[in-house]
JSON list of N, CA and C in Angstrom, two decimals:
[
{"chain": "A", "resi": 74, "resn": "MET", "atom": "N", "xyz": [0.90, -1.13, -0.04]},
{"chain": "A", "resi": 74, "resn": "MET", "atom": "CA", "xyz": [-0.08, -0.10, -0.12]},
{"chain": "A", "resi": 74, "resn": "MET", "atom": "C", "xyz": [0.93, 1.23, -0.03]},
{"chain": "A", "resi": 75, "resn": "THR", "atom": "N", "xyz": [0.65, 1.99, -0.92]},
{"chain": "A", "resi": 75, "resn": "THR", "atom": "CA", "xyz": [1.49, 3.50, -0.93]},
{"chain": "A", "resi": 75, "resn": "THR", "atom": "C", "xyz": [0.57, 4.53, -0.55]},
{"chain": "A", "resi": 76, "resn": "THR", "atom": "N", "xyz": [1.01, 5.42, -0.06]},
{"chain": "A", "resi": 76, "resn": "THR", "atom": "CA", "xyz": [0.30, 6.49, 0.39]},
{"chain": "A", "resi": 76, "resn": "THR", "atom": "C", "xyz": [1.16, 7.76, 0.00]},
{"chain": "A", "resi": 77, "resn": "SER", "atom": "N", "xyz": [0.48, 8.68, -0.46]},
{"chain": "A", "resi": 77, "resn": "SER", "atom": "CA", "xyz": [1.03, 10.05, -0.83]},
{"chain": "A", "resi": 77, "resn": "SER", "atom": "C", "xyz": [0.67, 11.11, -0.11]},
{"chain": "A", "resi": 78, "resn": "PHE", "atom": "N", "xyz": [1.83, 12.08, 0.28]},
{"chain": "A", "resi": 78, "resn": "PHE", "atom": "CA", "xyz": [1.39, 13.08, 1.06]},
{"chain": "A", "resi": 78, "resn": "PHE", "atom": "C", "xyz": [2.10, 14.27, 0.50]},
{"chain": "A", "resi": 79, "resn": "ARG", "atom": "N", "xyz": [1.53, 15.36, 0.94]},
{"chain": "A", "resi": 79, "resn": "ARG", "atom": "CA", "xyz": [2.10, 16.71, 0.29]},
{"chain": "A", "resi": 79, "resn": "ARG", "atom": "C", "xyz": [3.07, 17.32, 1.45]},
{"chain": "A", "resi": 80, "resn": "GLN", "atom": "N", "xyz": [3.84, 18.02, 0.93]},
{"chain": "A", "resi": 80, "resn": "GLN", "atom": "CA", "xyz": [4.86, 18.67, 1.79]},
{"chain": "A", "resi": 80, "resn": "GLN", "atom": "C", "xyz": [4.03, 19.65, 2.49]},
{"chain": "A", "resi": 81, "resn": "PRO", "atom": "N", "xyz": [4.48, 19.72, 3.85]},
{"chain": "A", "resi": 81, "resn": "PRO", "atom": "CA", "xyz": [3.49, 20.85, 4.72]},
{"chain": "A", "resi": 81, "resn": "PRO", "atom": "C", "xyz": [3.64, 22.21, 4.15]},
{"chain": "A", "resi": 82, "resn": "LYS", "atom": "N", "xyz": [4.88, 22.64, 3.72]},
{"chain": "A", "resi": 82, "resn": "LYS", "atom": "CA", "xyz": [4.86, 24.10, 3.43]},
{"chain": "A", "resi": 82, "resn": "LYS", "atom": "C", "xyz": [4.25, 24.26, 1.99]},
{"chain": "A", "resi": 83, "resn": "MET", "atom": "N", "xyz": [3.97, 23.26, 1.11]},
{"chain": "A", "resi": 83, "resn": "MET", "atom": "CA", "xyz": [3.31, 23.48, -0.20]},
{"chain": "A", "resi": 83, "resn": "MET", "atom": "C", "xyz": [1.87, 23.40, 0.00]},
{"chain": "A", "resi": 84, "resn": "GLU", "atom": "N", "xyz": [1.28, 23.03, 1.14]},
{"chain": "A", "resi": 84, "resn": "GLU", "atom": "CA", "xyz": [-0.23, 22.64, 1.40]},
{"chain": "A", "resi": 84, "resn": "GLU", "atom": "C", "xyz": [-1.08, 24.10, 1.18]},
{"chain": "A", "resi": 85, "resn": "TRP", "atom": "N", "xyz": [-0.45, 25.11, 1.54]},
{"chain": "A", "resi": 85, "resn": "TRP", "atom": "CA", "xyz": [-1.18, 26.50, 1.42]},
{"chain": "A", "resi": 85, "resn": "TRP", "atom": "C", "xyz": [-1.16, 27.02, 0.17]},
{"chain": "A", "resi": 86, "resn": "LEU", "atom": "N", "xyz": [-0.33, 26.31, -0.90]},
{"chain": "A", "resi": 86, "resn": "LEU", "atom": "CA", "xyz": [-0.57, 26.91, -2.26]},
{"chain": "A", "resi": 86, "resn": "LEU", "atom": "C", "xyz": [-1.94, 27.19, -3.05]},
{"chain": "A", "resi": 87, "resn": "ILE", "atom": "N", "xyz": [-2.71, 26.05, -2.93]},
{"chain": "A", "resi": 87, "resn": "ILE", "atom": "CA", "xyz": [-3.83, 25.61, -3.59]},
{"chain": "A", "resi": 87, "resn": "ILE", "atom": "C", "xyz": [-4.98, 26.48, -2.95]},
{"chain": "A", "resi": 88, "resn": "PRO", "atom": "N", "xyz": [-5.34, 26.57, -1.73]},
{"chain": "A", "resi": 88, "resn": "PRO", "atom": "CA", "xyz": [-6.22, 27.55, -1.24]},
{"chain": "A", "resi": 88, "resn": "PRO", "atom": "C", "xyz": [-5.93, 29.00, -1.38]},
{"chain": "A", "resi": 89, "resn": "THR", "atom": "N", "xyz": [-4.57, 29.27, -1.45]},
{"chain": "A", "resi": 89, "resn": "THR", "atom": "CA", "xyz": [-4.15, 30.78, -1.45]},
{"chain": "A", "resi": 89, "resn": "THR", "atom": "C", "xyz": [-4.46, 31.09, -2.85]},
{"chain": "A", "resi": 90, "resn": "GLY", "atom": "N", "xyz": [-3.84, 30.39, -3.74]},
{"chain": "A", "resi": 90, "resn": "GLY", "atom": "CA", "xyz": [-4.34, 30.61, -5.23]},
{"chain": "A", "resi": 90, "resn": "GLY", "atom": "C", "xyz": [-5.77, 30.79, -5.69]},
{"chain": "A", "resi": 91, "resn": "LEU", "atom": "N", "xyz": [-6.63, 29.86, -5.10]},
{"chain": "A", "resi": 91, "resn": "LEU", "atom": "CA", "xyz": [-7.94, 29.99, -5.35]},
{"chain": "A", "resi": 91, "resn": "LEU", "atom": "C", "xyz": [-8.70, 31.27, -4.66]},
{"chain": "A", "resi": 92, "resn": "LEU", "atom": "N", "xyz": [-8.06, 31.62, -3.41]},
{"chain": "A", "resi": 92, "resn": "LEU", "atom": "CA", "xyz": [-8.53, 32.67, -2.80]},
{"chain": "A", "resi": 92, "resn": "LEU", "atom": "C", "xyz": [-8.14, 34.05, -3.81]},
{"chain": "A", "resi": 93, "resn": "ILE", "atom": "N", "xyz": [-6.91, 34.12, -4.31]},
{"chain": "A", "resi": 93, "resn": "ILE", "atom": "CA", "xyz": [-6.61, 35.22, -5.15]},
{"chain": "A", "resi": 93, "resn": "ILE", "atom": "C", "xyz": [-7.46, 35.20, -6.45]},
{"chain": "A", "resi": 94, "resn": "LEU", "atom": "N", "xyz": [-7.79, 33.96, -7.01]},
{"chain": "A", "resi": 94, "resn": "LEU", "atom": "CA", "xyz": [-8.66, 33.83, -8.02]},
{"chain": "A", "resi": 94, "resn": "LEU", "atom": "C", "xyz": [-10.14, 34.33, -7.79]},
{"chain": "A", "resi": 95, "resn": "SER", "atom": "N", "xyz": [-10.39, 34.25, -6.53]},
{"chain": "A", "resi": 95, "resn": "SER", "atom": "CA", "xyz": [-11.99, 34.51, -6.25]},
{"chain": "A", "resi": 95, "resn": "SER", "atom": "C", "xyz": [-11.85, 36.09, -5.95]},
{"chain": "A", "resi": 96, "resn": "LEU", "atom": "N", "xyz": [-10.84, 36.79, -5.94]},
{"chain": "A", "resi": 96, "resn": "LEU", "atom": "CA", "xyz": [-10.93, 38.35, -5.88]},
{"chain": "A", "resi": 96, "resn": "LEU", "atom": "C", "xyz": [-11.61, 38.75, -7.16]},
{"chain": "A", "resi": 97, "resn": "VAL", "atom": "N", "xyz": [-11.32, 38.16, -8.30]},
{"chain": "A", "resi": 97, "resn": "VAL", "atom": "CA", "xyz": [-11.80, 38.83, -9.29]},
{"chain": "A", "resi": 97, "resn": "VAL", "atom": "C", "xyz": [-13.30, 39.05, -9.41]},
{"chain": "A", "resi": 98, "resn": "PRO", "atom": "N", "xyz": [-14.21, 38.02, -9.02]},
{"chain": "A", "resi": 98, "resn": "PRO", "atom": "CA", "xyz": [-15.51, 38.29, -8.95]},
{"chain": "A", "resi": 98, "resn": "PRO", "atom": "C", "xyz": [-15.92, 39.05, -7.75]},
{"chain": "A", "resi": 99, "resn": "VAL", "atom": "N", "xyz": [-15.31, 39.11, -6.52]},
{"chain": "A", "resi": 99, "resn": "VAL", "atom": "CA", "xyz": [-15.57, 39.62, -5.34]},
{"chain": "A", "resi": 99, "resn": "VAL", "atom": "C", "xyz": [-15.28, 41.36, -5.85]},
{"chain": "A", "resi": 100, "resn": "ILE", "atom": "N", "xyz": [-14.22, 41.71, -6.38]},
{"chain": "A", "resi": 100, "resn": "ILE", "atom": "CA", "xyz": [-14.02, 43.02, -6.58]},
{"chain": "A", "resi": 100, "resn": "ILE", "atom": "C", "xyz": [-15.16, 43.63, -7.72]},
{"chain": "A", "resi": 101, "resn": "ALA", "atom": "N", "xyz": [-15.27, 42.66, -8.55]},
{"chain": "A", "resi": 101, "resn": "ALA", "atom": "CA", "xyz": [-16.25, 43.34, -9.57]},
{"chain": "A", "resi": 101, "resn": "ALA", "atom": "C", "xyz": [-17.69, 43.47, -8.88]},
{"chain": "A", "resi": 102, "resn": "GLY", "atom": "N", "xyz": [-18.08, 42.67, -8.36]},
{"chain": "A", "resi": 102, "resn": "GLY", "atom": "CA", "xyz": [-19.45, 42.73, -7.45]},
{"chain": "A", "resi": 102, "resn": "GLY", "atom": "C", "xyz": [-19.20, 43.90, -6.48]},
{"chain": "A", "resi": 103, "resn": "ALA", "atom": "N", "xyz": [-18.19, 44.12, -5.97]},
{"chain": "A", "resi": 103, "resn": "ALA", "atom": "CA", "xyz": [-18.06, 45.15, -4.91]},
{"chain": "A", "resi": 103, "resn": "ALA", "atom": "C", "xyz": [-18.27, 46.58, -5.92]},
{"chain": "A", "resi": 104, "resn": "ALA", "atom": "N", "xyz": [-17.72, 46.68, -6.97]},
{"chain": "A", "resi": 104, "resn": "ALA", "atom": "CA", "xyz": [-17.75, 47.67, -7.85]},
{"chain": "A", "resi": 104, "resn": "ALA", "atom": "C", "xyz": [-19.25, 47.92, -8.29]},
{"chain": "A", "resi": 105, "resn": "ARG", "atom": "N", "xyz": [-19.93, 46.65, -8.65]},
{"chain": "A", "resi": 105, "resn": "ARG", "atom": "CA", "xyz": [-21.24, 46.81, -9.22]},
{"chain": "A", "resi": 105, "resn": "ARG", "atom": "C", "xyz": [-22.32, 47.39, -7.93]},
{"chain": "A", "resi": 106, "resn": "MET", "atom": "N", "xyz": [-22.05, 46.77, -6.72]},
{"chain": "A", "resi": 106, "resn": "MET", "atom": "CA", "xyz": [-22.72, 47.25, -5.53]},
{"chain": "A", "resi": 106, "resn": "MET", "atom": "C", "xyz": [-22.47, 48.71, -5.19]},
{"chain": "A", "resi": 107, "resn": "ALA", "atom": "N", "xyz": [-21.22, 49.21, -5.38]},
{"chain": "A", "resi": 107, "resn": "ALA", "atom": "CA", "xyz": [-20.97, 50.47, -5.20]},
{"chain": "A", "resi": 107, "resn": "ALA", "atom": "C", "xyz": [-21.80, 51.47, -6.22]},
{"chain": "A", "resi": 108, "resn": "GLU", "atom": "N", "xyz": [-21.71, 50.98, -7.42]},
{"chain": "A", "resi": 108, "resn": "GLU", "atom": "CA", "xyz": [-22.43, 51.83, -8.38]},
{"chain": "A", "resi": 108, "resn": "GLU", "atom": "C", "xyz": [-24.08, 51.75, -8.23]},
{"chain": "A", "resi": 109, "resn": "LEU", "atom": "N", "xyz": [-24.51, 50.78, -7.75]},
{"chain": "A", "resi": 109, "resn": "LEU", "atom": "CA", "xyz": [-26.00, 50.56, -7.43]},
{"chain": "A", "resi": 109, "resn": "LEU", "atom": "C", "xyz": [-26.13, 51.39, -6.20]},
{"chain": "A", "resi": 110, "resn": "GLY", "atom": "N", "xyz": [-25.55, 51.48, -5.14]},
{"chain": "A", "resi": 110, "resn": "GLY", "atom": "CA", "xyz": [-25.58, 52.16, -4.05]},
{"chain": "A", "resi": 110, "resn": "GLY", "atom": "C", "xyz": [-25.29, 53.82, -3.96]},
{"chain": "A", "resi": 111, "resn": "SER", "atom": "N", "xyz": [-24.59, 53.94, -5.08]},
{"chain": "A", "resi": 111, "resn": "SER", "atom": "CA", "xyz": [-24.25, 55.54, -5.13]},
{"chain": "A", "resi": 111, "resn": "SER", "atom": "C", "xyz": [-25.08, 56.16, -6.02]},
{"chain": "A", "resi": 112, "resn": "GLY", "atom": "N", "xyz": [-25.89, 55.70, -6.67]},
{"chain": "A", "resi": 112, "resn": "GLY", "atom": "CA", "xyz": [-26.95, 56.27, -7.30]},
{"chain": "A", "resi": 112, "resn": "GLY", "atom": "C", "xyz": [-26.28, 56.94, -8.64]},
{"chain": "A", "resi": 113, "resn": "ALA", "atom": "N", "xyz": [-25.49, 56.06, -9.25]},
{"chain": "A", "resi": 113, "resn": "ALA", "atom": "CA", "xyz": [-24.68, 56.56, -10.42]},
{"chain": "A", "resi": 113, "resn": "ALA", "atom": "C", "xyz": [-25.79, 56.87, -11.61]},
{"chain": "A", "resi": 114, "resn": "ALA", "atom": "N", "xyz": [-25.36, 57.37, -12.58]},
{"chain": "A", "resi": 114, "resn": "ALA", "atom": "CA", "xyz": [-26.34, 57.70, -13.76]},
{"chain": "A", "resi": 114, "resn": "ALA", "atom": "C", "xyz": [-26.77, 56.48, -14.42]},
{"chain": "A", "resi": 115, "resn": "ILE", "atom": "N", "xyz": [-28.10, 56.35, -14.81]},
{"chain": "A", "resi": 115, "resn": "ILE", "atom": "CA", "xyz": [-28.79, 55.40, -15.35]},
{"chain": "A", "resi": 115, "resn": "ILE", "atom": "C", "xyz": [-28.61, 55.42, -16.93]},
{"chain": "A", "resi": 116, "resn": "THR", "atom": "N", "xyz": [-27.85, 54.48, -17.59]},
{"chain": "A", "resi": 116, "resn": "THR", "atom": "CA", "xyz": [-27.57, 54.42, -19.00]},
{"chain": "A", "resi": 116, "resn": "THR", "atom": "C", "xyz": [-28.35, 53.40, -19.41]},
{"chain": "A", "resi": 117, "resn": "PRO", "atom": "N", "xyz": [-28.47, 53.26, -20.68]},
{"chain": "A", "resi": 117, "resn": "PRO", "atom": "CA", "xyz": [-28.93, 52.10, -21.33]},
{"chain": "A", "resi": 117, "resn": "PRO", "atom": "C", "xyz": [-28.19, 50.66, -20.90]},
{"chain": "A", "resi": 118, "resn": "ASP", "atom": "N", "xyz": [-26.74, 50.88, -20.70]},
{"chain": "A", "resi": 118, "resn": "ASP", "atom": "CA", "xyz": [-26.06, 49.62, -20.52]},
{"chain": "A", "resi": 118, "resn": "ASP", "atom": "C", "xyz": [-26.53, 49.07, -18.81]},
{"chain": "A", "resi": 119, "resn": "ASN", "atom": "N", "xyz": [-26.61, 50.08, -18.10]},
{"chain": "A", "resi": 119, "resn": "ASN", "atom": "CA", "xyz": [-26.81, 49.60, -16.57]},
{"chain": "A", "resi": 119, "resn": "ASN", "atom": "C", "xyz": [-28.34, 49.76, -16.21]},
{"chain": "A", "resi": 120, "resn": "ALA", "atom": "N", "xyz": [-29.36, 50.08, -16.97]},
{"chain": "A", "resi": 120, "resn": "ALA", "atom": "CA", "xyz": [-30.80, 50.50, -16.59]},
{"chain": "A", "resi": 120, "resn": "ALA", "atom": "C", "xyz": [-31.41, 49.06, -16.01]},
{"chain": "A", "resi": 121, "resn": "ARG", "atom": "N", "xyz": [-31.05, 47.94, -16.40]},
{"chain": "A", "resi": 121, "resn": "ARG", "atom": "CA", "xyz": [-31.70, 46.64, -16.02]},
{"chain": "A", "resi": 121, "resn": "ARG", "atom": "C", "xyz": [-31.18, 46.44, -14.61]},
{"chain": "A", "resi": 122, "resn": "PHE", "atom": "N", "xyz": [-29.96, 46.87, -14.00]},
{"chain": "A", "resi": 122, "resn": "PHE", "atom": "CA", "xyz": [-29.42, 46.58, -12.79]},
{"chain": "A", "resi": 122, "resn": "PHE", "atom": "C", "xyz": [-30.32, 47.64, -11.70]},
{"chain": "A", "resi": 123, "resn": "PHE", "atom": "N", "xyz": [-30.55, 48.78, -12.19]},
{"chain": "A", "resi": 123, "resn": "PHE", "atom": "CA", "xyz": [-31.30, 49.78, -11.49]},
{"chain": "A", "resi": 123, "resn": "PHE", "atom": "C", "xyz": [-32.72, 49.35, -11.26]},
{"chain": "A", "resi": 124, "resn": "ALA", "atom": "N", "xyz": [-33.08, 48.60, -12.35]},
{"chain": "A", "resi": 124, "resn": "ALA", "atom": "CA", "xyz": [-34.72, 48.26, -12.42]},
{"chain": "A", "resi": 124, "resn": "ALA", "atom": "C", "xyz": [-34.95, 47.08, -11.46]},
{"chain": "A", "resi": 125, "resn": "SER", "atom": "N", "xyz": [-34.16, 46.37, -11.14]},
{"chain": "A", "resi": 125, "resn": "SER", "atom": "CA", "xyz": [-34.43, 45.15, -10.12]},
{"chain": "A", "resi": 125, "resn": "SER", "atom": "C", "xyz": [-33.04, 44.91, -9.44]},
{"chain": "A", "resi": 126, "resn": "PRO", "atom": "N", "xyz": [-32.77, 45.65, -8.54]},
{"chain": "A", "resi": 126, "resn": "PRO", "atom": "CA", "xyz": [-31.52, 45.37, -7.69]},
{"chain": "A", "resi": 126, "resn": "PRO", "atom": "C", "xyz": [-31.47, 44.34, -6.86]},
{"chain": "A", "resi": 127, "resn": "ILE", "atom": "N", "xyz": [-32.51, 43.85, -6.48]},
{"chain": "A", "resi": 127, "resn": "ILE", "atom": "CA", "xyz": [-32.34, 42.63, -5.35]},
{"chain": "A", "resi": 127, "resn": "ILE", "atom": "C", "xyz": [-31.81, 41.51, -6.05]},
{"chain": "A", "resi": 128, "resn": "PRO", "atom": "N", "xyz": [-32.09, 40.99, -7.32]},
{"chain": "A", "resi": 128, "resn": "PRO", "atom": "CA", "xyz": [-31.53, 39.67, -7.88]},
{"chain": "A", "resi": 128, "resn": "PRO", "atom": "C", "xyz": [-29.71, 40.08, -7.94]},
{"chain": "A", "resi": 129, "resn": "ILE", "atom": "N", "xyz": [-29.49, 41.25, -8.39]},
{"chain": "A", "resi": 129, "resn": "ILE", "atom": "CA", "xyz": [-28.15, 41.43, -8.53]},
{"chain": "A", "resi": 129, "resn": "ILE", "atom": "C", "xyz": [-27.32, 41.42, -7.08]},
{"chain": "A", "resi": 130, "resn": "VAL", "atom": "N", "xyz": [-27.88, 42.03, -6.01]},
{"chain": "A", "resi": 130, "resn": "VAL", "atom": "CA", "xyz": [-27.35, 41.97, -4.90]},
{"chain": "A", "resi": 130, "resn": "VAL", "atom": "C", "xyz": [-27.53, 40.42, -4.24]},
{"chain": "A", "resi": 131, "resn": "LEU", "atom": "N", "xyz": [-28.37, 39.64, -4.41]},
{"chain": "A", "resi": 131, "resn": "LEU", "atom": "CA", "xyz": [-28.40, 38.34, -4.16]},
{"chain": "A", "resi": 131, "resn": "LEU", "atom": "C", "xyz": [-27.37, 37.65, -4.74]},
{"chain": "A", "resi": 132, "resn": "HIS", "atom": "N", "xyz": [-27.16, 37.94, -6.01]},
{"chain": "A", "resi": 132, "resn": "HIS", "atom": "CA", "xyz": [-26.20, 37.06, -7.04]},
{"chain": "A", "resi": 132, "resn": "HIS", "atom": "C", "xyz": [-24.77, 37.40, -6.39]},
{"chain": "A", "resi": 133, "resn": "ILE", "atom": "N", "xyz": [-24.44, 38.55, -6.15]},
{"chain": "A", "resi": 133, "resn": "ILE", "atom": "CA", "xyz": [-23.11, 39.02, -5.79]},
{"chain": "A", "resi": 133, "resn": "ILE", "atom": "C", "xyz": [-22.81, 38.53, -4.42]},
{"chain": "A", "resi": 134, "resn": "ALA", "atom": "N", "xyz": [-23.71, 38.64, -3.55]},
{"chain": "A", "resi": 134, "resn": "ALA", "atom": "CA", "xyz": [-23.51, 38.11, -2.26]},
{"chain": "A", "resi": 134, "resn": "ALA", "atom": "C", "xyz": [-23.12, 36.55, -2.35]},
{"chain": "A", "resi": 135, "resn": "SER", "atom": "N", "xyz": [-24.03, 35.86, -2.98]},
{"chain": "A", "resi": 135, "resn": "SER", "atom": "CA", "xyz": [-23.86, 34.49, -2.97]},
{"chain": "A", "resi": 135, "resn": "SER", "atom": "C", "xyz": [-22.64, 34.05, -3.83]},
{"chain": "A", "resi": 136, "resn": "ILE", "atom": "N", "xyz": [-22.28, 34.51, -4.77]},
{"chain": "A", "resi": 136, "resn": "ILE", "atom": "CA", "xyz": [-20.89, 34.16, -5.66]},
{"chain": "A", "resi": 136, "resn": "ILE", "atom": "C", "xyz": [-19.90, 34.69, -4.79]},
{"chain": "A", "resi": 137, "resn": "THR", "atom": "N", "xyz": [-19.90, 35.59, -3.86]},
{"chain": "A", "resi": 137, "resn": "THR", "atom": "CA", "xyz": [-18.88, 35.98, -2.98]},
{"chain": "A", "resi": 137, "resn": "THR", "atom": "C", "xyz": [-18.64, 35.05, -1.91]},
{"chain": "A", "resi": 138, "resn": "LEU", "atom": "N", "xyz": [-19.83, 34.47, -1.42]},
{"chain": "A", "resi": 138, "resn": "LEU", "atom": "CA", "xyz": [-19.62, 33.35, -0.36]},
{"chain": "A", "resi": 138, "resn": "LEU", "atom": "C", "xyz": [-19.03, 32.02, -0.91]},
{"chain": "A", "resi": 139, "resn": "TYR", "atom": "N", "xyz": [-19.79, 31.80, -2.14]},
{"chain": "A", "resi": 139, "resn": "TYR", "atom": "CA", "xyz": [-19.38, 30.51, -2.77]},
{"chain": "A", "resi": 139, "resn": "TYR", "atom": "C", "xyz": [-17.95, 30.42, -3.22]},
{"chain": "A", "resi": 140, "resn": "SER", "atom": "N", "xyz": [-17.32, 31.46, -3.76]},
{"chain": "A", "resi": 140, "resn": "SER", "atom": "CA", "xyz": [-15.91, 31.43, -4.24]},
{"chain": "A", "resi": 140, "resn": "SER", "atom": "C", "xyz": [-14.81, 31.29, -3.00]},
{"chain": "A", "resi": 141, "resn": "ILE", "atom": "N", "xyz": [-15.30, 32.36, -1.91]},
{"chain": "A", "resi": 141, "resn": "ILE", "atom": "CA", "xyz": [-14.33, 32.32, -0.88]},
{"chain": "A", "resi": 141, "resn": "ILE", "atom": "C", "xyz": [-14.28, 30.83, -0.14]},
{"chain": "A", "resi": 142, "resn": "LEU", "atom": "N", "xyz": [-15.56, 30.25, 0.26]},
{"chain": "A", "resi": 142, "resn": "LEU", "atom": "CA", "xyz": [-15.74, 29.19, 0.79]},
{"chain": "A", "resi": 142, "resn": "LEU", "atom": "C", "xyz": [-15.22, 27.88, 0.20]},
{"chain": "A", "resi": 143, "resn": "GLY", "atom": "N", "xyz": [-15.32, 28.03, -1.13]},
{"chain": "A", "resi": 143, "resn": "GLY", "atom": "CA", "xyz": [-15.11, 26.97, -2.15]},
{"chain": "A", "resi": 143, "resn": "GLY", "atom": "C", "xyz": [-13.34, 26.71, -2.15]},
{"chain": "A", "resi": 144, "resn": "ALA", "atom": "N", "xyz": [-12.73, 27.99, -1.83]},
{"chain": "A", "resi": 144, "resn": "ALA", "atom": "CA", "xyz": [-11.33, 27.78, -1.67]},
{"chain": "A", "resi": 144, "resn": "ALA", "atom": "C", "xyz": [-10.90, 26.79, -0.82]},
{"chain": "A", "resi": 145, "resn": "PHE", "atom": "N", "xyz": [-11.71, 27.01, 0.45]},
{"chain": "A", "resi": 145, "resn": "PHE", "atom": "CA", "xyz": [-11.25, 26.04, 1.45]},
{"chain": "A", "resi": 145, "resn": "PHE", "atom": "C", "xyz": [-11.60, 24.70, 1.57]},
{"chain": "A", "resi": 146, "resn": "GLN", "atom": "N", "xyz": [-12.19, 24.34, 0.40]},
{"chain": "A", "resi": 146, "resn": "GLN", "atom": "CA", "xyz": [-12.61, 22.87, 0.18]},
{"chain": "A", "resi": 146, "resn": "GLN", "atom": "C", "xyz": [-11.41, 22.02, -0.12]},
{"chain": "A", "resi": 147, "resn": "PHE", "atom": "N", "xyz": [-10.40, 22.83, -0.63]},
{"chain": "A", "resi": 147, "resn": "PHE", "atom": "CA", "xyz": [-9.18, 22.16, -1.04]},
{"chain": "A", "resi": 147, "resn": "PHE", "atom": "C", "xyz": [-8.02, 22.39, 0.07]},
{"chain": "A", "resi": 148, "resn": "ALA", "atom": "N", "xyz": [-8.43, 22.95, 1.19]},
{"chain": "A", "resi": 148, "resn": "ALA", "atom": "CA", "xyz": [-7.39, 23.06, 2.21]},
{"chain": "A", "resi": 148, "resn": "ALA", "atom": "C", "xyz": [-7.04, 21.68, 3.01]}
]
């Protein structure tokens, strides 16, 4: 029977890398939430976000939670 193991100092690389990758949607979501909260000018490109902000806020909150907690699945 062979067992494989990771080196202890390399064990943090995967969760750290995934956390860094999860910053992309978190930062983009924070920017969108700031735009919705600040009362930015409504343009044809962002009118749908201002028309129904609740689904956008729920989506951003859930993907933030999913991406951050998902990184720890590999820890």
